[in-house]
Amino acid sequence: MDSIIPETAHLFPLSRVSTDEQVAKSGHERQQKGLKQLSKRFGLPLAPVMQLDGVSGFKGDHIKDKTPLGLFIRAVSQGLVAEGSILVADDHSRLSRMEPTESSHLLTGILIKGVGVYFANDDTLILKGEKNIELA
């Protein structure tokens, strides 16, 4: 993933489904709806969608280095993702279902590098240095 990380800020969409049933019920389609509008709204181009199929968010398998999200998180931690970029997830549960301390650590690790996190389901944008969560 390091070789395909853009040098400028982008929206990085995440689409994760855990089961074949979610795939059959258009889980990815629902999660990816509205990405072009978000790109215009935030004034950032879209990076390719990080799509994870059949990967549970409970045990942390979704953030291992072999997954698109795991590679993205590693790139963020190495400072390869431009500050001002935004990770886009449909819901906080798409980013993580791990226990609260691990989930908080994951989120903080992204934010501290200047990459925002946007949750589409409740129109929430979380940015480094913000005292309040911004409801976009």
Coordinates of C-alpha atoms in Angstrom, one line a residue:
M1 CA 0.0 0.0 0.0
D2 CA 2.9 2.3 0.7
S3 CA 3.5 2.7 -3.1
I4 CA 0.0 3.8 -3.8
I5 CA -0.5 6.3 -1.0
P6 CA -1.1 9.7 -2.6
E7 CA 1.2 12.6 -1.5
T8 CA -1.7 15.0 -1.0
A9 CA -4.6 14.8 1.4
H10 CA -7.4 12.4 0.2
L11 CA -10.5 10.7 1.5
F12 CA -9.8 7.1 2.3
P13 CA -13.1 5.1 2.3
L14 CA -13.4 2.0 4.3
S15 CA -16.0 -0.7 3.6
R16 CA -16.0 -3.8 5.9
V17 CA -18.4 -6.6 6.0
S18 CA -18.0 -9.6 8.3
T19 CA -20.4 -12.2 6.8
D20 CA -21.5 -13.5 3.4
E21 CA -25.0 -12.4 4.4
Q22 CA -23.8 -8.8 4.6
V23 CA -22.3 -9.0 1.2
A24 CA -25.5 -10.5 -0.2
K25 CA -27.5 -7.7 1.4
S26 CA -25.4 -5.0 -0.5
G27 CA -23.4 -4.2 2.6
H28 CA -20.5 -2.7 0.6
E29 CA -22.9 -0.8 -1.7
R30 CA -24.6 0.8 1.3
Q31 CA -21.3 1.7 2.9
Q32 CA -19.9 3.3 -0.2
K33 CA -23.0 5.3 -1.1
G34 CA -22.4 9.1 -1.1
L35 CA -18.6 9.0 -1.4
K36 CA -18.5 11.3 -4.4
Q37 CA -20.6 13.9 -2.5
L38 CA -18.3 13.6 0.5
S39 CA -15.3 14.2 -1.8
K40 CA -16.9 17.4 -3.0
R41 CA -18.1 18.5 0.4
F42 CA -14.6 18.1 2.0
G43 CA -12.7 19.2 -1.1
L44 CA -10.6 16.1 -1.2
P45 CA -10.2 13.5 -3.9
L46 CA -11.1 9.9 -3.2
A47 CA -8.5 7.2 -2.7
P48 CA -9.5 3.7 -3.7
V49 CA -12.0 2.0 -1.3
M50 CA -10.4 -0.2 1.3
Q51 CA -12.8 -3.2 1.0
L52 CA -12.7 -6.0 3.6
D53 CA -14.8 -9.1 3.1
G54 CA -15.5 -11.6 5.9
V55 CA -13.1 -9.9 8.3
S56 CA -14.4 -9.5 11.9
G57 CA -13.6 -6.3 13.8
F58 CA -13.8 -8.0 17.2
K59 CA -10.4 -9.7 17.3
G60 CA -8.3 -7.1 15.4
D61 CA -7.9 -9.3 12.3
H62 CA -9.2 -6.4 10.2
I63 CA -6.2 -4.3 11.2
K64 CA -3.4 -6.9 10.6
D65 CA -0.8 -5.9 8.1
K66 CA -2.2 -8.1 5.4
T67 CA -5.5 -6.3 5.2
P68 CA -6.0 -3.0 3.3
L69 CA -7.0 -1.3 6.6
G70 CA -4.0 -2.7 8.4
L71 CA -1.7 -1.4 5.6
F72 CA -3.4 2.0 5.8
I73 CA -2.9 2.2 9.5
R74 CA 0.7 1.3 9.2
A75 CA 1.2 4.0 6.5
V76 CA -0.5 6.5 8.8
S77 CA 1.8 5.6 11.7
Q78 CA 4.8 5.9 9.4
G79 CA 3.7 9.4 8.4
L80 CA 3.1 8.3 4.8
V81 CA -0.5 9.5 4.7
A82 CA -0.8 13.3 4.2
E83 CA -2.1 15.3 7.1
G84 CA -5.6 16.6 6.3
S85 CA -6.6 13.2 4.9
I86 CA -9.8 11.7 6.3
L87 CA -10.6 8.0 6.8
V88 CA -14.3 7.5 6.0
A89 CA -16.3 4.8 7.6
D90 CA -20.0 4.2 7.6
D91 CA -20.1 3.6 11.3
H92 CA -17.6 3.3 14.2
S93 CA -18.3 -0.4 14.2
R94 CA -16.8 -0.6 10.7
L95 CA -13.5 0.8 12.0
S96 CA -13.5 -1.4 15.1
R97 CA -15.5 -3.7 17.3
M98 CA -12.6 -4.3 19.6
E99 CA -12.8 -3.5 23.3
P100 CA -13.0 0.2 24.1
T101 CA -9.3 0.7 25.1
E102 CA -8.0 -0.9 21.9
S103 CA -10.6 0.9 19.8
S104 CA -9.6 4.2 21.4
H105 CA -5.9 3.5 20.8
L106 CA -6.6 2.7 17.2
L107 CA -8.6 6.0 16.7
T108 CA -6.0 8.1 18.6
G109 CA -3.2 6.6 16.6
I110 CA -4.8 7.8 13.4
L111 CA -5.8 11.3 14.7
I112 CA -2.4 12.0 16.3
K113 CA -0.8 11.8 12.8
G114 CA -3.2 14.5 11.5
V115 CA -5.6 12.2 9.7
G116 CA -9.3 12.8 10.5
V117 CA -12.0 10.1 10.9
Y118 CA -15.5 10.6 9.5
F119 CA -18.5 8.4 10.5
A120 CA -21.2 8.8 7.8
N121 CA -24.1 7.3 9.8
D122 CA -24.1 10.2 12.2
D123 CA -22.2 12.8 10.1
T124 CA -19.4 13.0 12.7
L125 CA -15.9 14.3 11.8
I126 CA -13.2 13.8 14.4
L127 CA -10.0 15.8 13.9
K128 CA -6.7 16.2 15.8
G129 CA -6.7 19.1 18.2
E130 CA -10.5 19.5 18.2
K131 CA -11.9 20.0 21.7
N132 CA -15.3 19.0 20.5
I133 CA -16.3 16.4 18.0
E134 CA -17.5 18.2 14.9
L135 CA -20.9 17.2 13.6
A136 CA -20.2 18.1 10.0

